[in-house]
PDB file of C-alpha atoms in Angstrom:
ATOM      1  CA  UNK A   1      12.427-109.407 -31.594  1.00  0.00           C
ATOM      2  CA  UNK A   2       8.797-109.914 -32.566  1.00  0.00           C
ATOM      3  CA  UNK A   3       6.318-111.495 -30.070  1.00  0.00           C
ATOM      4  CA  UNK A   4       3.003-112.890 -31.280  1.00  0.00           C
ATOM      5  CA  UNK A   5       0.231-114.223 -29.045  1.00  0.00           C
ATOM      6  CA  UNK A   6      -2.134-116.673 -30.741  1.00  0.00           C
ATOM      7  CA  UNK A   7      -5.787-117.102 -29.864  1.00  0.00           C
ATOM      8  CA  UNK A   8      -6.346-119.665 -27.093  1.00  0.00           C
ATOM      9  CA  UNK A   9      -7.265-123.219 -28.155  1.00  0.00           C
ATOM     10  CA  UNK A  10      -8.549-126.304 -26.346  1.00  0.00           C
ATOM     11  CA  UNK A  11      -5.867-128.885 -27.173  1.00  0.00           C
ATOM     12  CA  UNK A  12      -2.064-128.456 -27.224  1.00  0.00           C
ATOM     13  CA  UNK A  13      -1.418-130.788 -30.175  1.00  0.00           C
ATOM     14  CA  UNK A  14      -1.618-128.075 -32.841  1.00  0.00           C
ATOM     15  CA  UNK A  15       0.597-125.495 -31.109  1.00  0.00           C
ATOM     16  CA  UNK A  16       3.157-128.166 -30.150  1.00  0.00           C
ATOM     17  CA  UNK A  17       3.304-129.482 -33.724  1.00  0.00           C
ATOM     18  CA  UNK A  18       3.691-125.940 -35.040  1.00  0.00           C
ATOM     19  CA  UNK A  19       6.507-125.260 -32.574  1.00  0.00           C
ATOM     20  CA  UNK A  20       8.469-128.483 -33.095  1.00  0.00           C
ATOM     21  CA  UNK A  21       8.489-128.707 -36.873  1.00  0.00           C
ATOM     22  CA  UNK A  22      10.367-131.859 -37.936  1.00  0.00           C
ATOM     23  CA  UNK A  23      10.340-133.279 -34.384  1.00  0.00           C
ATOM     24  CA  UNK A  24       6.564-133.036 -33.945  1.00  0.00           C
ATOM     25  CA  UNK A  25       5.959-136.700 -34.846  1.00  0.00           C
ATOM     26  CA  UNK A  26       9.064-138.124 -33.198  1.00  0.00           C
ATOM     27  CA  UNK A  27       8.517-140.981 -30.741  1.00  0.00           C
ATOM     28  CA  UNK A  28      11.982-140.543 -29.243  1.00  0.00           C
ATOM     29  CA  UNK A  29      13.184-138.054 -26.674  1.00  0.00           C
ATOM     30  CA  UNK A  30      13.485-134.564 -28.077  1.00  0.00           C
ATOM     31  CA  UNK A  31      17.006-133.287 -28.793  1.00  0.00           C
ATOM     32  CA  UNK A  32      18.620-131.567 -25.831  1.00  0.00           C
ATOM     33  CA  UNK A  33      18.576-128.107 -27.393  1.00  0.00           C
ATOM     34  CA  UNK A  34      14.852-128.147 -28.273  1.00  0.00           C
ATOM     35  CA  UNK A  35      13.320-127.798 -24.787  1.00  0.00           C
ATOM     36  CA  UNK A  36      14.985-124.702 -23.328  1.00  0.00           C
ATOM     37  CA  UNK A  37      12.742-123.978 -20.315  1.00  0.00           C
ATOM     38  CA  UNK A  38       9.639-125.210 -18.510  1.00  0.00           C
ATOM     39  CA  UNK A  39       7.311-124.628 -15.565  1.00  0.00           C
ATOM     40  CA  UNK A  40       9.500-124.556 -12.409  1.00  0.00           C
ATOM     41  CA  UNK A  41       6.879-126.504 -10.445  1.00  0.00           C
ATOM     42  CA  UNK A  42       7.524-129.541 -12.627  1.00  0.00           C
ATOM     43  CA  UNK A  43      10.549-130.414 -10.480  1.00  0.00           C
ATOM     44  CA  UNK A  44       8.172-131.317  -7.641  1.00  0.00           C
ATOM     45  CA  UNK A  45       6.483-134.040  -9.677  1.00  0.00           C
ATOM     46  CA  UNK A  46       9.395-135.597 -11.574  1.00  0.00           C
ATOM     47  CA  UNK A  47      12.826-137.014 -10.906  1.00  0.00           C
ATOM     48  CA  UNK A  48      15.686-134.560 -11.236  1.00  0.00           C
ATOM     49  CA  UNK A  49      16.151-133.756 -14.926  1.00  0.00           C
ATOM     50  CA  UNK A  50      13.629-136.385 -16.056  1.00  0.00           C
ATOM     51  CA  UNK A  51      11.549-133.936 -18.093  1.00  0.00           C
ATOM     52  CA  UNK A  52      14.469-133.019 -20.348  1.00  0.00           C
ATOM     53  CA  UNK A  53      14.295-136.532 -21.821  1.00  0.00           C
ATOM     54  CA  UNK A  54      10.542-136.441 -22.484  1.00  0.00           C
ATOM     55  CA  UNK A  55       9.058-137.169 -25.888  1.00  0.00           C
ATOM     56  CA  UNK A  56       6.657-134.933 -27.794  1.00  0.00           C
ATOM     57  CA  UNK A  57       3.746-137.054 -26.549  1.00  0.00           C
ATOM     58  CA  UNK A  58       4.788-136.666 -22.916  1.00  0.00           C
ATOM     59  CA  UNK A  59       4.909-132.873 -23.199  1.00  0.00           C
ATOM     60  CA  UNK A  60       1.451-132.902 -24.777  1.00  0.00           C
ATOM     61  CA  UNK A  61       0.138-135.067 -21.920  1.00  0.00           C
ATOM     62  CA  UNK A  62       1.734-132.699 -19.410  1.00  0.00           C
ATOM     63  CA  UNK A  63      -0.117-129.756 -20.952  1.00  0.00           C
ATOM     64  CA  UNK A  64      -3.379-131.744 -21.040  1.00  0.00           C
ATOM     65  CA  UNK A  65      -3.223-132.949 -17.421  1.00  0.00           C
ATOM     66  CA  UNK A  66      -4.998-129.893 -15.925  1.00  0.00           C
ATOM     67  CA  UNK A  67      -8.114-130.760 -17.954  1.00  0.00           C
ATOM     68  CA  UNK A  68      -8.247-134.206 -16.311  1.00  0.00           C
ATOM     69  CA  UNK A  69      -7.362-132.966 -12.843  1.00  0.00           C
ATOM     70  CA  UNK A  70      -9.883-130.107 -12.929  1.00  0.00           C
ATOM     71  CA  UNK A  71     -12.753-131.110 -15.260  1.00  0.00           C
ATOM     72  CA  UNK A  72     -14.923-128.145 -14.272  1.00  0.00           C
ATOM     73  CA  UNK A  73     -12.337-125.368 -14.530  1.00  0.00           C
ATOM     74  CA  UNK A  74     -13.313-122.770 -17.115  1.00  0.00           C
ATOM     75  CA  UNK A  75     -12.504-119.228 -18.173  1.00  0.00           C
ATOM     76  CA  UNK A  76     -14.582-116.238 -16.992  1.00  0.00           C
ATOM     77  CA  UNK A  77     -16.430-116.573 -20.314  1.00  0.00           C
ATOM     78  CA  UNK A  78     -17.254-120.217 -19.608  1.00  0.00           C
ATOM     79  CA  UNK A  79     -14.999-121.839 -22.210  1.00  0.00           C
ATOM     80  CA  UNK A  80     -12.190-124.358 -21.643  1.00  0.00           C
ATOM     81  CA  UNK A  81      -9.771-123.065 -24.271  1.00  0.00           C
ATOM     82  CA  UNK A  82      -6.864-123.035 -21.840  1.00  0.00           C
ATOM     83  CA  UNK A  83      -3.915-123.585 -24.188  1.00  0.00           C
ATOM     84  CA  UNK A  84      -1.916-120.427 -24.756  1.00  0.00           C
ATOM     85  CA  UNK A  85       0.718-120.141 -27.514  1.00  0.00           C
ATOM     86  CA  UNK A  86       3.263-117.317 -27.524  1.00  0.00           C
ATOM     87  CA  UNK A  87       5.729-117.160 -30.415  1.00  0.00           C
ATOM     88  CA  UNK A  88       8.785-114.907 -30.470  1.00  0.00           C
ATOM     89  CA  UNK A  89      10.892-114.427 -33.600  1.00  0.00           C
ATOM     90  CA  UNK A  90      14.278-112.763 -33.843  1.00  0.00           C
ATOM     91  CA  UNK A  91      14.703-109.926 -36.299  1.00  0.00           C
ATOM     92  CA  UNK A  92      16.447-111.185 -39.472  1.00  0.00           C
ATOM     93  CA  UNK A  93      20.196-110.723 -39.214  1.00  0.00           C
ATOM     94  CA  UNK A  94      20.452-111.159 -35.438  1.00  0.00           C
ATOM     95  CA  UNK A  95      23.268-113.237 -34.026  1.00  0.00           C
ATOM     96  CA  UNK A  96      22.754-116.869 -33.009  1.00  0.00           C
ATOM     97  CA  UNK A  97      21.691-117.317 -29.373  1.00  0.00           C
ATOM     98  CA  UNK A  98      22.874-119.935 -26.893  1.00  0.00           C
ATOM     99  CA  UNK A  99      20.496-122.342 -25.158  1.00  0.00           C
ATOM    100  CA  UNK A 100      21.024-120.410 -21.908  1.00  0.00           C
ATOM    101  CA  UNK A 101      19.998-117.147 -23.601  1.00  0.00           C
ATOM    102  CA  UNK A 102      16.875-118.755 -25.064  1.00  0.00           C
ATOM    103  CA  UNK A 103      16.005-120.064 -21.585  1.00  0.00           C
ATOM    104  CA  UNK A 104      16.432-116.584 -20.108  1.00  0.00           C
ATOM    105  CA  UNK A 105      14.150-115.122 -22.769  1.00  0.00           C
ATOM    106  CA  UNK A 106      11.522-117.818 -22.105  1.00  0.00           C
ATOM    107  CA  UNK A 107      11.428-117.187 -18.355  1.00  0.00           C
ATOM    108  CA  UNK A 108      11.327-113.413 -18.794  1.00  0.00           C
ATOM    109  CA  UNK A 109       8.421-113.591 -21.222  1.00  0.00           C
ATOM    110  CA  UNK A 110       6.596-116.120 -19.017  1.00  0.00           C
ATOM    111  CA  UNK A 111       6.926-113.729 -16.073  1.00  0.00           C
ATOM    112  CA  UNK A 112       5.858-110.778 -18.220  1.00  0.00           C
ATOM    113  CA  UNK A 113       2.706-112.619 -19.290  1.00  0.00           C
ATOM    114  CA  UNK A 114       2.211-113.576 -15.583  1.00  0.00           C
ATOM    115  CA  UNK A 115       2.250-117.272 -16.522  1.00  0.00           C
ATOM    116  CA  UNK A 116       5.229-117.736 -14.201  1.00  0.00           C
ATOM    117  CA  UNK A 117       4.779-116.146 -10.771  1.00  0.00           C
ATOM    118  CA  UNK A 118       6.977-115.855  -7.656  1.00  0.00           C
ATOM    119  CA  UNK A 119       7.065-119.061  -5.584  1.00  0.00           C
ATOM    120  CA  UNK A 120       5.449-117.413  -2.542  1.00  0.00           C
ATOM    121  CA  UNK A 121       2.396-116.501  -4.656  1.00  0.00           C
ATOM    122  CA  UNK A 122       1.652-120.039  -5.839  1.00  0.00           C
ATOM    123  CA  UNK A 123       2.740-122.417  -8.574  1.00  0.00           C
ATOM    124  CA  UNK A 124       1.336-120.564 -11.567  1.00  0.00           C
ATOM    125  CA  UNK A 125       0.477-122.287 -14.840  1.00  0.00           C
ATOM    126  CA  UNK A 126       2.174-125.227 -16.543  1.00  0.00           C
ATOM    127  CA  UNK A 127       4.251-124.186 -19.528  1.00  0.00           C
ATOM    128  CA  UNK A 128       7.106-125.277 -21.754  1.00  0.00           C
ATOM    129  CA  UNK A 129       9.325-123.354 -24.174  1.00  0.00           C
ATOM    130  CA  UNK A 130      10.591-124.952 -27.396  1.00  0.00           C
ATOM    131  CA  UNK A 131      13.415-123.646 -29.598  1.00  0.00           C
ATOM    132  CA  UNK A 132      13.152-126.042 -32.518  1.00  0.00           C
ATOM    133  CA  UNK A 133      12.971-123.601 -35.425  1.00  0.00           C
ATOM    134  CA  UNK A 134      15.748-121.168 -36.415  1.00  0.00           C
ATOM    135  CA  UNK A 135      15.476-117.793 -34.709  1.00  0.00           C
ATOM    136  CA  UNK A 136      12.174-118.648 -33.040  1.00  0.00           C
ATOM    137  CA  UNK A 137      10.942-119.482 -29.540  1.00  0.00           C
ATOM    138  CA  UNK A 138       7.527-121.027 -28.816  1.00  0.00           C
ATOM    139  CA  UNK A 139       6.074-120.884 -25.306  1.00  0.00           C
ATOM    140  CA  UNK A 140       2.979-123.045 -24.734  1.00  0.00           C
ATOM    141  CA  UNK A 141       1.000-123.012 -21.484  1.00  0.00           C
ATOM    142  CA  UNK A 142      -2.197-124.337 -19.903  1.00  0.00           C
ATOM    143  CA  UNK A 143      -3.996-121.540 -18.047  1.00  0.00           C
ATOM    144  CA  UNK A 144      -5.629-123.946 -15.567  1.00  0.00           C
ATOM    145  CA  UNK A 145      -3.363-123.749 -12.532  1.00  0.00           C
ATOM    146  CA  UNK A 146      -2.404-126.529 -10.123  1.00  0.00           C
ATOM    147  CA  UNK A 147      -5.147-125.555  -7.655  1.00  0.00           C
ATOM    148  CA  UNK A 148      -7.800-125.585 -10.395  1.00  0.00           C
ATOM    149  CA  UNK A 149      -8.255-121.846 -10.821  1.00  0.00           C
ATOM    150  CA  UNK A 150      -8.228-120.170 -14.204  1.00  0.00           C
ATOM    151  CA  UNK A 151      -5.301-117.832 -14.760  1.00  0.00           C
ATOM    152  CA  UNK A 152      -6.449-114.762 -16.684  1.00  0.00           C
ATOM    153  CA  UNK A 153      -3.827-112.742 -18.523  1.00  0.00           C
ATOM    154  CA  UNK A 154      -3.542-108.974 -17.996  1.00  0.00           C
ATOM    155  CA  UNK A 155      -5.582-106.934 -20.468  1.00  0.00           C
ATOM    156  CA  UNK A 156      -2.418-105.129 -21.573  1.00  0.00           C
ATOM    157  CA  UNK A 157      -0.413-108.337 -21.981  1.00  0.00           C
ATOM    158  CA  UNK A 158       0.491-107.536 -25.607  1.00  0.00           C
ATOM    159  CA  UNK A 159       1.907-104.136 -24.644  1.00  0.00           C
ATOM    160  CA  UNK A 160       3.870-105.749 -21.811  1.00  0.00           C
ATOM    161  CA  UNK A 161       5.302-108.403 -24.118  1.00  0.00           C
ATOM    162  CA  UNK A 162       6.292-105.819 -26.735  1.00  0.00           C
ATOM    163  CA  UNK A 163       8.054-103.691 -24.106  1.00  0.00           C
ATOM    164  CA  UNK A 164       9.876-106.684 -22.609  1.00  0.00           C
ATOM    165  CA  UNK A 165      10.914-107.880 -26.074  1.00  0.00           C
ATOM    166  CA  UNK A 166      12.488-104.478 -26.744  1.00  0.00           C
ATOM    167  CA  UNK A 167      14.367-104.621 -23.430  1.00  0.00           C
ATOM    168  CA  UNK A 168      15.623-108.141 -24.151  1.00  0.00           C
ATOM    169  CA  UNK A 169      16.718-107.106 -27.625  1.00  0.00           C
ATOM    170  CA  UNK A 170      18.776-104.226 -26.228  1.00  0.00           C
ATOM    171  CA  UNK A 171      20.243-106.113 -23.260  1.00  0.00           C
ATOM    172  CA  UNK A 172      21.287-109.132 -25.331  1.00  0.00           C
ATOM    173  CA  UNK A 173      22.525-106.953 -28.195  1.00  0.00           C
ATOM    174  CA  UNK A 174      20.150-108.476 -30.717  1.00  0.00           C
ATOM    175  CA  UNK A 175      20.097-105.508 -33.082  1.00  0.00           C
ATOM    176  CA  UNK A 176      21.263-106.807 -36.477  1.00  0.00           C
ATOM    177  CA  UNK A 177      24.355-105.074 -37.891  1.00  0.00           C
ATOM    178  CA  UNK A 178      23.787-102.537 -40.621  1.00  0.00           C
ATOM    179  CA  UNK A 179      26.193-102.155 -43.491  1.00  0.00           C
ATOM    180  CA  UNK A 180      27.137 -98.565 -44.298  1.00  0.00           C
ATOM    181  CA  UNK A 181      26.157 -97.371 -47.759  1.00  0.00           C
ATOM    182  CA  UNK A 182      27.421 -94.009 -49.000  1.00  0.00           C
ATOM    183  CA  UNK A 183      24.488 -93.342 -51.318  1.00  0.00           C
ATOM    184  CA  UNK A 184      21.263 -95.325 -50.907  1.00  0.00           C
ATOM    185  CA  UNK A 185      19.947 -96.684 -54.183  1.00  0.00           C
ATOM    186  CA  UNK A 186      16.294 -96.600 -55.204  1.00  0.00           C
ATOM    187  CA  UNK A 187      16.030-100.266 -54.220  1.00  0.00           C
ATOM    188  CA  UNK A 188      17.533 -99.552 -50.805  1.00  0.00           C
ATOM    189  CA  UNK A 189      15.112 -96.668 -50.274  1.00  0.00           C
ATOM    190  CA  UNK A 190      12.178 -98.903 -51.174  1.00  0.00           C
ATOM    191  CA  UNK A 191      13.512-101.563 -48.785  1.00  0.00           C
ATOM    192  CA  UNK A 192      13.570 -98.906 -46.061  1.00  0.00           C
ATOM    193  CA  UNK A 193       9.916 -98.082 -46.750  1.00  0.00           C
ATOM    194  CA  UNK A 194       8.978-101.774 -46.513  1.00  0.00           C
ATOM    195  CA  UNK A 195      10.886-102.052 -43.234  1.00  0.00           C
ATOM    196  CA  UNK A 196       8.941 -99.116 -41.822  1.00  0.00           C
ATOM    197  CA  UNK A 197       5.660-100.692 -42.903  1.00  0.00           C
ATOM    198  CA  UNK A 198       6.576-103.970 -41.198  1.00  0.00           C
ATOM    199  CA  UNK A 199       8.060-102.362 -38.079  1.00  0.00           C
ATOM    200  CA  UNK A 200       6.654-104.175 -35.048  1.00  0.00           C
ATOM    201  CA  UNK A 201       6.798-101.223 -32.687  1.00  0.00           C
ATOM    202  CA  UNK A 202       5.816 -98.192 -34.755  1.00  0.00           C
ATOM    203  CA  UNK A 203       4.675 -99.443 -38.137  1.00  0.00           C
ATOM    204  CA  UNK A 204       1.102 -99.122 -39.425  1.00  0.00           C
ATOM    205  CA  UNK A 205       0.652-102.885 -39.841  1.00  0.00           C
ATOM    206  CA  UNK A 206       1.576-103.466 -36.202  1.00  0.00           C
ATOM    207  CA  UNK A 207      -1.073-100.922 -35.203  1.00  0.00           C
ATOM    208  CA  UNK A 208      -3.658-102.623 -37.417  1.00  0.00           C
ATOM    209  CA  UNK A 209      -2.798-106.044 -35.986  1.00  0.00           C
ATOM    210  CA  UNK A 210      -3.069-104.717 -32.455  1.00  0.00           C
ATOM    211  CA  UNK A 211      -6.533-103.295 -33.131  1.00  0.00           C
ATOM    212  CA  UNK A 212      -7.708-106.552 -34.730  1.00  0.00           C
ATOM    213  CA  UNK A 213      -6.366-108.640 -31.824  1.00  0.00           C
ATOM    214  CA  UNK A 214      -8.049-106.298 -29.370  1.00  0.00           C
ATOM    215  CA  UNK A 215     -11.313-106.615 -31.294  1.00  0.00           C
ATOM    216  CA  UNK A 216     -11.000-110.416 -31.237  1.00  0.00           C
ATOM    217  CA  UNK A 217     -10.487-110.320 -27.477  1.00  0.00           C
ATOM    218  CA  UNK A 218     -13.460-108.009 -26.939  1.00  0.00           C
ATOM    219  CA  UNK A 219     -15.720-110.027 -29.245  1.00  0.00           C
ATOM    220  CA  UNK A 220     -15.421-113.033 -26.972  1.00  0.00           C
ATOM    221  CA  UNK A 221     -13.520-116.298 -27.407  1.00  0.00           C
ATOM    222  CA  UNK A 222     -15.173-119.147 -29.240  1.00  0.00           C
ATOM    223  CA  UNK A 223     -17.338-116.999 -31.519  1.00  0.00           C
ATOM    224  CA  UNK A 224     -17.080-117.113 -35.284  1.00  0.00           C
ATOM    225  CA  UNK A 225     -16.184-113.425 -35.385  1.00  0.00           C
ATOM    226  CA  UNK A 226     -13.383-113.949 -32.850  1.00  0.00           C
ATOM    227  CA  UNK A 227     -11.929-116.813 -34.899  1.00  0.00           C
ATOM    228  CA  UNK A 228     -12.090-114.717 -38.078  1.00  0.00           C
ATOM    229  CA  UNK A 229     -10.449-111.743 -36.389  1.00  0.00           C
ATOM    230  CA  UNK A 230      -7.722-113.966 -34.926  1.00  0.00           C
ATOM    231  CA  UNK A 231      -7.079-115.402 -38.400  1.00  0.00           C
ATOM    232  CA  UNK A 232      -6.854-111.877 -39.845  1.00  0.00           C
ATOM    233  CA  UNK A 233      -4.377-110.889 -37.119  1.00  0.00           C
ATOM    234  CA  UNK A 234      -2.203-113.905 -37.915  1.00  0.00           C
ATOM    235  CA  UNK A 235      -2.343-113.044 -41.610  1.00  0.00           C
ATOM    236  CA  UNK A 236      -1.274-109.443 -40.933  1.00  0.00           C
ATOM    237  CA  UNK A 237       1.612-110.794 -38.850  1.00  0.00           C
ATOM    238  CA  UNK A 238       2.621-113.066 -41.741  1.00  0.00           C
ATOM    239  CA  UNK A 239       2.520-110.083 -44.100  1.00  0.00           C
ATOM    240  CA  UNK A 240       4.797-108.172 -41.717  1.00  0.00           C
ATOM    241  CA  UNK A 241       7.280-111.042 -41.726  1.00  0.00           C
ATOM    242  CA  UNK A 242       7.100-111.338 -45.541  1.00  0.00           C
ATOM    243  CA  UNK A 243       7.770-107.608 -45.868  1.00  0.00           C
ATOM    244  CA  UNK A 244      10.731-107.874 -43.494  1.00  0.00           C
ATOM    245  CA  UNK A 245      12.227-110.731 -45.494  1.00  0.00           C
ATOM    246  CA  UNK A 246      11.620-108.921 -48.787  1.00  0.00           C
ATOM    247  CA  UNK A 247      13.201-105.745 -47.442  1.00  0.00           C
ATOM    248  CA  UNK A 248      16.221-107.736 -46.275  1.00  0.00           C
ATOM    249  CA  UNK A 249      16.656-109.265 -49.740  1.00  0.00           C
ATOM    250  CA  UNK A 250      16.234-105.890 -51.453  1.00  0.00           C
ATOM    251  CA  UNK A 251      18.768-104.357 -49.100  1.00  0.00           C
ATOM    252  CA  UNK A 252      21.370-106.957 -50.124  1.00  0.00           C
ATOM    253  CA  UNK A 253      20.964-107.457 -53.905  1.00  0.00           C
ATOM    254  CA  UNK A 254      23.057-110.162 -55.572  1.00  0.00           C
ATOM    255  CA  UNK A 255      26.318-109.052 -57.127  1.00  0.00           C
ATOM    256  CA  UNK A 256      26.167-108.262 -60.825  1.00  0.00           C
ATOM    257  CA  UNK A 257      27.961-110.840 -62.934  1.00  0.00           C
ATOM    258  CA  UNK A 258      30.160-109.187 -65.575  1.00  0.00           C
ATOM    259  CA  UNK A 259      30.655-111.382 -68.653  1.00  0.00           C
ATOM    260  CA  UNK A 260      34.284-111.941 -69.646  1.00  0.00           C
ATOM    261  CA  UNK A 261      35.615-109.688 -72.406  1.00  0.00           C
ATOM    262  CA  UNK A 262      36.167-111.538 -75.641  1.00  0.00           C
ATOM    263  CA  UNK A 263      39.846-111.627 -76.607  1.00  0.00           C
ATOM    264  CA  UNK A 264      41.077-110.316 -79.929  1.00  0.00           C
ATOM    265  CA  UNK A 265      41.253-113.204 -82.425  1.00  0.00           C
ATOM    266  CA  UNK A 266      44.791-114.167 -83.346  1.00  0.00           C
ATOM    267  CA  UNK A 267      45.850-113.686 -86.927  1.00  0.00           C
ATOM    268  CA  UNK A 268      47.377-116.633 -88.711  1.00  0.00           C
ATOM    269  CA  UNK A 269      50.201-116.243 -91.131  1.00  0.00           C
ATOM    270  CA  UNK A 270      49.374-117.374 -94.649  1.00  0.00           C
TER     271      UNK A 270
END
């Protein structure tokens, strides 16, 4: 399971469109399986179950509402880029999850990122989790809370998310099955090297991405350097995913097609 935290943005339209894929422009209610979890405090402002029939536009409005309700709320750095986008992708080869399991993952990651907090501590931030794309969960939140304060994430939020993702992967048995091979071929060995390069927890690219994301955070949101560093981090993450897919293909090469043996021509009698 691979979590990725995007740089904060001002409007939710882009992250929502990225998360919903083919349903991004739909004017109808989203399919039942797409919205797997949402901010628990939403039940206080809607009829029972009403939000599960919302359209894409209504979810966008819900995430935008804090801007209208608290026009002066801003981050410690003075910006109003309150939209947070967390994407989690399953490792290729994992089993298919149920809607209940996706919901459990969404709530656990929301609590890990401190977006969702215990009821006695307040209402936390508004968020919604979409599962519209195969093997992927997108959690989108507005960091302006109900009382108008800005919710800052822990400095080690990426480490926390990585650790929680590993726990979820083990507890839900999301380790893809591995086929036994008596003697690894050269292609299989190369696939193993690519897998190590792309490894999210101990691979060199993961370390590079972490350093770049940290640099983007330290540079300060809204600056050109921060945007460039965030773009580089996303590109490194894409390279990791490409390497994983390539390694998976190399580890399962197509079967060799053997041409049929030509039969001996029959001899005709004169």
